[in-house]
Short mmCIF file of C-alpha atoms in Angstrom, two decimals:
data_model
loop_
_atom_site.label_atom_id
_atom_site.label_comp_id
_atom_site.label_asym_id
_atom_site.label_seq_id
_atom_site.Cartn_x
_atom_site.Cartn_y
_atom_site.Cartn_z
CA MET A 42 -6.49 -2.32 49.06
CA THR A 43 -4.60 -5.54 49.69
CA LEU A 44 -0.90 -6.10 50.17
CA ARG A 45 -0.56 -7.66 46.73
CA ARG A 46 -1.15 -4.26 45.12
CA VAL A 47 1.74 -2.60 46.90
CA ARG A 48 4.61 -1.91 44.51
CA ILE A 49 7.93 -2.97 45.98
CA LYS A 50 10.94 -1.61 44.11
CA LEU A 51 13.91 -3.63 45.23
CA GLY A 52 16.35 -1.89 42.94
CA LYS A 53 15.57 1.72 43.79
CA PHE A 54 16.40 3.16 47.19
CA HIS A 55 16.34 6.89 47.81
CA LEU A 56 18.32 7.35 51.00
CA THR A 57 18.41 10.92 52.21
CA ASN A 58 18.42 12.79 55.49
CA TYR A 59 19.75 9.93 57.57
CA PRO A 60 22.64 10.44 59.94
CA ASN A 61 26.05 11.11 58.38
CA ASP A 62 24.77 11.14 54.79
CA ARG A 63 28.25 12.01 53.59
CA ASN A 64 29.44 8.51 54.42
CA PRO A 65 29.08 6.36 51.25
CA GLN A 66 29.70 3.18 53.23
CA MET A 67 26.70 3.94 55.41
CA ARG A 68 24.58 4.42 52.33
CA LYS A 69 25.62 0.97 51.10
CA MET A 70 24.84 -0.63 54.46
CA VAL A 71 21.36 0.88 54.59
CA ALA A 72 20.69 -0.13 50.97
CA VAL A 73 21.77 -3.71 51.64
CA SER A 74 19.54 -3.91 54.72
CA ALA A 75 16.65 -2.37 52.80
CA ALA A 76 17.05 -4.96 50.04
CA ALA A 77 16.90 -7.75 52.60
CA SER A 78 13.83 -6.24 54.27
CA ALA A 79 12.06 -5.84 50.92
CA SER A 80 12.78 -9.46 50.05
CA ALA A 81 11.24 -10.57 53.33
CA LEU A 82 8.22 -8.31 52.83
CA LEU A 83 7.54 -10.05 49.54
CA LEU A 84 6.83 -13.19 51.53
CA VAL A 85 4.23 -11.25 53.53
CA ALA A 86 2.78 -9.79 50.34
CA GLY A 87 2.55 -13.30 48.98
CA CYS A 88 0.17 -14.21 51.77
CA SER A 89 -2.59 -12.11 50.21
CA GLY A 90 -1.56 -12.59 46.61
CA THR A 91 -1.84 -16.33 46.19
CA THR A 92 -5.01 -18.30 45.73
CA GLY A 93 -5.92 -21.40 47.65
CA GLY A 94 -8.65 -23.20 49.49
CA THR A 95 -10.07 -22.30 52.86
CA ASN A 96 -9.28 -25.63 54.50
CA PRO A 97 -5.56 -25.94 55.30
CA GLY A 98 -5.64 -29.73 55.63
CA PRO A 99 -2.81 -31.78 57.15
CA VAL A 100 0.64 -30.20 57.44
CA SER A 101 3.12 -31.64 54.94
CA ALA A 102 6.06 -33.59 56.32
CA ASP A 103 8.34 -31.77 53.89
CA PRO A 104 9.33 -28.44 55.54
CA LYS A 105 9.48 -26.40 52.32
CA THR A 106 6.09 -27.69 51.19
CA ALA A 107 4.62 -26.99 54.64
CA VAL A 108 5.81 -23.36 54.50
CA ALA A 109 4.64 -22.88 50.90
CA ASP A 110 1.21 -24.33 51.74
CA ALA A 111 0.91 -22.05 54.78
CA PHE A 112 1.66 -18.96 52.72
CA THR A 113 -0.93 -20.05 50.16
CA GLN A 114 -3.60 -20.48 52.85
CA THR A 115 -2.85 -17.16 54.58
CA GLY A 116 -4.82 -14.07 53.60
CA GLN A 117 -7.71 -15.85 51.88
CA GLY A 118 -10.45 -14.56 54.19
CA LYS A 119 -12.17 -11.23 54.74
CA ASP A 120 -10.06 -10.06 57.69
CA SER A 121 -6.38 -9.33 58.17
CA THR A 122 -4.16 -7.42 60.56
CA VAL A 123 -0.46 -7.24 59.76
CA THR A 124 1.89 -5.62 62.29
CA PHE A 125 5.47 -4.72 61.44
CA LYS A 126 8.06 -3.90 64.09
CA PHE A 127 11.73 -4.19 64.99
CA ASP A 128 12.87 -6.56 67.70
CA THR A 129 15.84 -4.63 69.05
CA THR A 130 16.87 -2.20 71.79
CA GLU A 131 18.03 1.40 71.84
CA ALA A 132 21.52 0.23 72.79
CA ASP A 133 21.63 -2.21 69.87
CA VAL A 134 20.59 0.42 67.33
CA GLN A 135 23.19 2.79 68.73
CA LYS A 136 25.84 0.08 68.17
CA VAL A 137 24.82 -0.02 64.50
CA PHE A 138 25.20 3.75 64.18
CA ASP A 139 28.55 3.68 65.98
CA ALA A 140 29.84 0.99 63.61
CA MET A 141 28.60 2.87 60.57
CA ASN A 142 30.20 6.10 61.73
CA SER A 143 33.52 4.36 62.30
CA GLY A 144 33.90 4.17 58.52
CA SER A 145 33.68 7.92 58.16
CA SER A 146 36.69 10.18 57.90
CA SER A 147 35.01 12.78 60.12
CA THR A 148 33.18 12.71 63.44
CA PRO A 149 29.44 13.48 63.25
CA ASN A 150 28.57 16.96 64.48
CA PRO A 151 26.55 17.34 67.71
CA SER A 152 23.29 17.79 65.81
CA THR A 153 23.80 14.57 63.87
CA GLN A 154 24.78 12.71 67.02
CA GLN A 155 21.58 13.88 68.73
CA THR A 156 19.54 12.78 65.70
CA MET A 157 21.10 9.33 65.86
CA LYS A 158 20.31 9.07 69.57
CA SER A 159 16.68 10.01 68.87
CA VAL A 160 16.40 7.48 66.03
CA ALA A 161 18.00 4.78 68.19
CA LYS A 162 15.34 5.45 70.82
CA ILE A 163 12.45 5.53 68.35
CA ILE A 164 13.14 2.41 66.25
CA PRO A 165 12.52 -0.19 69.02
CA LEU A 166 9.31 1.61 70.01
CA THR A 167 7.80 1.90 66.52
CA THR A 168 5.04 -0.31 65.12
CA PHE A 169 3.28 -0.17 61.76
CA LYS A 170 -0.09 -1.92 61.70
CA VAL A 171 -2.50 -2.37 58.80
CA ALA A 172 -5.94 -3.82 59.59
CA THR A 173 -8.45 -4.57 56.83
CA HIS A 174 -11.95 -6.02 56.59
CA SER A 175 -13.89 -6.78 53.42
CA ASN A 176 -17.62 -6.25 53.22
CA GLY A 177 -17.67 -7.97 49.82
CA ASP A 178 -15.45 -10.71 48.46
CA SER A 179 -12.31 -12.00 50.14
CA LEU A 180 -9.54 -9.45 50.67
CA ASN A 181 -7.52 -11.23 48.01
CA ALA A 182 -10.27 -10.82 45.40
CA GLU A 183 -12.19 -7.65 46.34
CA LYS A 184 -11.29 -4.72 44.06
CA ASP A 185 -13.86 -2.12 45.13
CA PRO A 186 -12.32 0.17 47.79
CA ASN A 187 -15.80 1.14 48.93
CA LYS A 188 -16.27 -2.44 50.17
CA ILE A 189 -13.06 -2.43 52.19
CA ASP A 190 -12.68 -1.07 55.73
CA ALA A 191 -9.11 -0.25 56.76
CA ASN A 192 -7.14 1.18 59.62
CA VAL A 193 -3.48 2.16 59.34
CA ASN A 194 -1.71 2.82 62.63
CA ILE A 195 1.89 4.03 62.89
CA ALA A 196 2.83 4.34 66.55
CA VAL A 197 5.82 5.16 68.70
CA ASP A 198 5.50 3.65 72.18
CA GLY A 199 1.78 3.25 71.51
CA LYS A 200 1.26 6.89 70.53
CA PRO A 201 -0.27 6.79 67.04
CA ILE A 202 -0.74 8.56 63.79
CA GLU A 203 -3.87 6.82 62.62
CA PHE A 204 -5.91 6.69 59.41
CA THR A 205 -9.29 4.97 59.13
CA TRP A 206 -11.22 4.22 55.95
CA LEU A 207 -14.77 3.06 56.57
CA ALA A 208 -17.92 3.11 54.42
CA SER A 209 -16.22 5.45 51.92
CA ARG A 210 -15.28 7.90 54.68
CA ALA A 211 -11.73 8.88 55.59
CA PHE A 212 -10.63 9.86 59.11
CA LEU A 213 -7.29 10.99 60.55
CA ARG A 214 -5.87 11.60 63.98
CA ALA A 215 -2.44 12.04 65.54
CA ASP A 216 -1.47 11.87 69.20
CA VAL A 217 0.83 14.85 68.81
CA GLN A 218 1.47 15.32 72.51
CA GLY A 219 2.13 11.62 73.07
CA LEU A 220 4.42 11.38 70.03
CA GLY A 221 6.40 14.37 71.26
CA GLN A 222 6.84 12.78 74.66
CA ALA A 223 7.71 9.36 73.20
CA THR A 224 10.29 10.66 70.74
CA GLY A 225 11.62 13.69 72.60
CA LEU A 226 11.72 15.55 69.27
CA PHE A 227 9.14 18.25 70.06
CA THR A 228 6.55 19.43 72.58
CA ILE A 229 2.86 20.05 72.05
CA ASP A 230 3.42 23.76 72.69
CA GLN A 231 6.02 23.93 69.92
CA VAL A 232 3.63 22.32 67.46
CA LYS A 233 0.78 24.65 68.44
CA MET A 234 3.03 27.64 67.95
CA TYR A 235 4.25 26.37 64.58
CA THR A 236 0.70 25.70 63.29
CA ALA A 237 -0.98 28.78 64.79
CA ASP A 238 -0.96 30.84 61.59
CA SER A 239 -2.25 27.99 59.43
CA ALA A 240 -4.98 27.16 61.95
CA ARG A 241 -6.52 30.61 61.46
CA THR A 242 -7.53 29.73 57.91
CA MET A 243 -7.69 25.95 58.41
CA PRO A 244 -9.44 25.53 61.77
CA TRP A 245 -9.44 21.70 61.56
CA ILE A 246 -5.71 21.84 62.35
CA THR A 247 -6.40 22.78 65.98
CA PRO A 248 -8.40 19.62 66.92
CA LEU A 249 -5.94 17.50 64.92
CA VAL A 250 -3.02 18.86 66.95
CA GLU A 251 -5.05 18.24 70.09
CA GLY A 252 -5.26 14.54 69.19
CA LYS A 253 -8.87 14.50 68.02
CA TRP A 254 -10.23 12.78 64.94
CA VAL A 255 -10.88 14.85 61.81
CA GLU A 256 -12.74 13.70 58.69
CA ALA A 257 -11.91 14.43 55.06
CA ASP A 258 -14.70 15.99 53.02
CA SER A 259 -16.74 13.00 51.82
CA ALA A 260 -17.61 14.37 48.38
CA SER A 261 -13.95 15.14 47.68
CA VAL A 262 -12.87 11.69 48.82
CA LYS A 263 -15.46 10.09 46.56
CA GLN A 264 -14.23 12.13 43.60
CA MET A 265 -10.61 11.13 44.28
CA ILE A 266 -11.56 7.45 44.43
CA GLN A 267 -13.53 7.70 41.20
CA LYS A 268 -10.66 9.50 39.49
CA ALA A 269 -8.16 6.89 40.66
CA GLN A 270 -10.40 4.04 39.49
CA ALA A 271 -10.94 5.69 36.09
CA SER A 272 -7.21 6.21 35.53
CA ALA A 273 -6.26 2.67 36.56
CA ALA A 274 -6.04 0.00 33.87
CA PRO A 275 -8.70 -2.62 34.77
CA SER A 276 -6.63 -5.45 33.34
CA ALA A 277 -3.34 -4.35 34.88
CA SER A 278 -1.63 -7.04 36.91
CA PRO A 279 0.33 -6.32 40.09
CA SER A 280 3.80 -4.85 39.37
CA ILE A 281 5.31 -7.80 41.19
CA ASP A 282 3.39 -11.06 41.14
CA PRO A 283 3.43 -12.14 44.82
CA LYS A 284 3.00 -15.80 43.94
CA LYS A 285 6.03 -15.70 41.65
CA ALA A 286 8.00 -13.71 44.23
CA GLN A 287 7.16 -16.27 46.90
CA ALA A 288 8.29 -19.06 44.59
CA ALA A 289 11.52 -17.22 43.74
CA ILE A 290 12.34 -16.90 47.43
CA LEU A 291 11.42 -20.44 48.50
CA ASP A 292 13.05 -22.04 45.44
CA ASN A 293 16.32 -20.46 46.53
CA SER A 294 15.94 -21.33 50.20
CA GLU A 295 16.69 -24.21 52.51
CA VAL A 296 13.80 -24.84 54.91
CA THR A 297 14.13 -26.85 58.10
CA LYS A 298 11.61 -27.63 60.80
CA VAL A 299 12.71 -26.25 64.19
CA SER A 300 9.70 -27.44 66.18
CA ASP A 301 5.97 -27.91 65.70
CA GLY A 302 4.80 -24.78 63.91
CA THR A 303 8.27 -23.18 63.61
CA TYR A 304 10.44 -23.29 60.48
CA LYS A 305 13.83 -21.83 59.63
CA VAL A 306 14.12 -20.40 56.11
CA VAL A 307 17.67 -19.69 54.89
CA THR A 308 17.62 -17.86 51.55
CA ASP A 309 20.67 -17.60 49.29
CA ALA A 310 21.00 -13.85 48.68
CA LYS A 311 23.07 -14.18 45.52
CA LYS A 312 20.48 -16.49 43.96
CA VAL A 313 17.27 -14.82 45.10
CA ILE A 314 18.15 -11.28 43.98
CA PRO A 315 18.51 -12.16 40.27
CA ALA A 316 15.50 -14.48 40.58
CA LEU A 317 13.37 -11.57 41.81
CA ALA A 318 14.67 -9.35 39.02
CA ALA A 319 13.67 -11.98 36.45
CA ILE A 320 10.00 -12.04 37.56
CA ASP A 321 9.06 -9.07 35.40
CA PRO A 322 11.47 -7.85 32.70
CA ASN A 323 9.56 -4.55 32.51
CA ASP A 324 9.85 -3.80 36.22
CA SER A 325 12.23 -1.13 37.53
CA PHE A 326 14.32 -3.83 39.24
CA THR A 327 16.21 -4.87 36.13
CA ASP A 328 18.74 -7.65 35.66
CA GLN A 329 21.47 -5.01 35.52
CA LYS A 330 20.41 -3.54 38.86
CA ALA A 331 20.42 -7.03 40.33
CA GLN A 332 23.97 -7.57 39.12
CA ASP A 333 25.01 -4.19 40.56
CA ALA A 334 23.51 -5.20 43.90
CA LEU A 335 25.34 -8.53 43.85
CA LYS A 336 28.68 -6.74 43.57
CA GLN A 337 28.12 -5.29 47.06
CA ILE A 338 27.29 -8.66 48.62
CA LYS A 339 29.66 -11.37 49.79
CA ASP A 340 29.52 -14.90 48.44
CA GLY A 341 27.63 -17.14 50.83
CA ALA A 342 25.38 -14.33 52.12
CA ASN A 343 22.03 -15.63 53.40
CA LEU A 344 18.76 -14.12 54.57
CA ASP A 345 17.73 -15.97 57.74
CA SER A 346 14.02 -15.97 58.57
CA THR A 347 11.93 -17.82 61.11
CA VAL A 348 8.36 -18.58 60.03
CA THR A 349 5.68 -19.46 62.59
CA ILE A 350 2.63 -21.43 61.45
CA ALA A 351 -0.60 -22.08 63.35
CA ASN A 352 -3.67 -23.88 62.02
CA GLY A 353 -1.99 -24.20 58.64
CA LYS A 354 -1.44 -20.45 58.22
CA VAL A 355 1.50 -18.10 58.69
CA THR A 356 1.20 -16.03 61.86
CA LYS A 357 4.70 -14.57 62.18
CA ILE A 358 7.83 -13.92 60.10
CA ASP A 359 11.02 -12.96 61.94
CA VAL A 360 13.95 -11.77 59.79
CA ASP A 361 17.51 -11.51 61.17
CA LEU A 362 18.58 -8.09 59.85
CA ALA A 363 21.60 -7.97 62.16
CA ASP A 364 23.05 -10.95 60.31
CA VAL A 365 22.44 -9.11 57.03
CA LEU A 366 24.37 -6.06 58.20
CA ARG A 367 27.19 -8.18 59.62
CA THR A 368 27.65 -10.73 56.84
CA TRP A 369 26.30 -9.39 53.53
CA PRO A 370 28.49 -6.34 52.71
CA GLN A 371 31.91 -6.75 51.13
CA SER A 372 34.41 -6.24 53.96
CA THR A 373 36.75 -3.92 52.08
CA ASP A 374 35.87 -0.79 54.08
CA LYS A 375 35.97 0.12 57.76
CA THR A 376 32.19 0.32 58.12
CA ALA A 377 31.63 -3.26 56.96
CA GLN A 378 34.49 -4.48 59.15
CA ALA A 379 33.10 -2.68 62.20
CA LEU A 380 29.61 -4.07 61.62
CA ALA A 381 31.00 -7.58 61.19
CA GLN A 382 32.57 -7.34 64.64
CA ALA A 383 29.68 -5.59 66.39
CA ASP A 384 27.43 -7.52 68.75
CA PHE A 385 23.84 -6.33 68.34
CA LYS A 386 20.31 -7.65 67.76
CA LEU A 387 18.13 -6.24 65.00
CA ASN A 388 15.22 -8.34 63.75
CA GLY A 389 12.36 -7.30 61.49
CA VAL A 390 9.10 -8.90 62.59
CA ALA A 391 5.77 -9.24 60.80
CA GLU A 392 2.82 -10.64 62.76
CA ILE A 393 -0.32 -11.74 60.89
CA ASN A 394 -3.75 -12.08 62.47
CA GLU A 395 -6.95 -12.99 60.62
CA ASP A 396 -9.48 -12.13 63.32
CA ASN A 397 -12.05 -9.44 62.53
CA PRO A 398 -10.33 -6.12 63.45
CA ASN A 399 -13.75 -4.56 64.22
CA ILE A 400 -12.98 -1.22 62.59
CA THR A 401 -15.47 1.42 63.71
CA ALA A 402 -16.18 4.98 62.62
CA PRO A 403 -14.76 7.59 65.02
CA GLN A 404 -16.58 10.77 65.98
CA PRO A 405 -14.78 13.58 64.11
CA ALA A 406 -14.27 16.91 65.81
CA ALA A 407 -13.86 18.74 62.48
CA THR A 408 -13.91 18.25 58.72
CA ILE A 409 -11.08 18.95 56.31
CA PRO A 410 -12.88 20.91 53.54
CA ALA A 411 -12.48 20.28 49.83
CA LYS A 412 -10.23 23.30 49.21
CA ASP A 413 -7.80 22.23 51.92
CA LEU A 414 -7.78 18.62 50.73
CA GLN A 415 -6.96 19.77 47.24
CA GLY A 416 -4.06 21.82 48.54
CA LEU A 417 -2.75 18.94 50.63
CA THR A 418 -2.95 16.36 47.84
CA GLN A 419 -1.27 18.70 45.37
CA GLY A 420 1.52 19.58 47.80
CA ARG A 421 0.50 23.19 48.37
#
């Protein structure tokens, strides 16, 4: 239930259904940016994967040690809220798409252009928030999902798709009308019409479309948890050791103090990628995949991050993804050249809060029965 158990596959990106998929240069640009984002996320994962004391103590005068100590101290309690978002504007995202399309031999069709406009609008408005509270041991140590309360909130302009796990009960809601208005991709009437036939045999769909909470059948949820626990190897270690990943990143970084509580971390891309691949020789991100990735990256490419620390703990990580898109790719094609010359802002931001998220049980308007849950989980 903690971030340390999330498998991050740096060497495997499945990129489909994004604008102008026929453009191989665009695919490379997105893969490079994804690799940089995943590297930064490993730092966040490291916050809940390392072990340390509860008293931060004095801040080290050495910047790298201060940052390492802060990551060690973060995520050791029973409460955590991590919020991911992009610091950018619709106009900036559109500049990225325009630069990417400039490397294509054909002009995107009207449908693709409209999709890009919609995505450019949505990205700056999107947040992904994970809040957790442990009723047992610390979040870093607790392994029983029944002792963890969690809320996952994916929102566009504050209009959410939301999942809550509390006291072994699972709840779901979606602000369908609000999401349609925020994205411009659909209307509530269109969704009602599309789901009308299914709602006749699955009546819980109607309140879900109306934005109300629905609950998954408790007995079925319990059985799924038990099945998952029985199939998991008790002694299995995380697929990527967050502590080792954190060390691989910081060992290949230059850290400087910008001001009290603010540090600049500049990571050498060509050193950190093979270092991450070497963490686990049995992981899908092999040494060969690391070498293949390096061929697409310029010498001297860096991942620039700003880390904010308060009370000895990390509270914010800000990654300059625009710099990645502009300076990482080999500039042998038109797309890379256009991105290198484009003026845009695109930062990936993770904010970390360790206050109690006060997750409460909603009042469900309907229950998703066992037969429907089985169909949903099996893709029917």
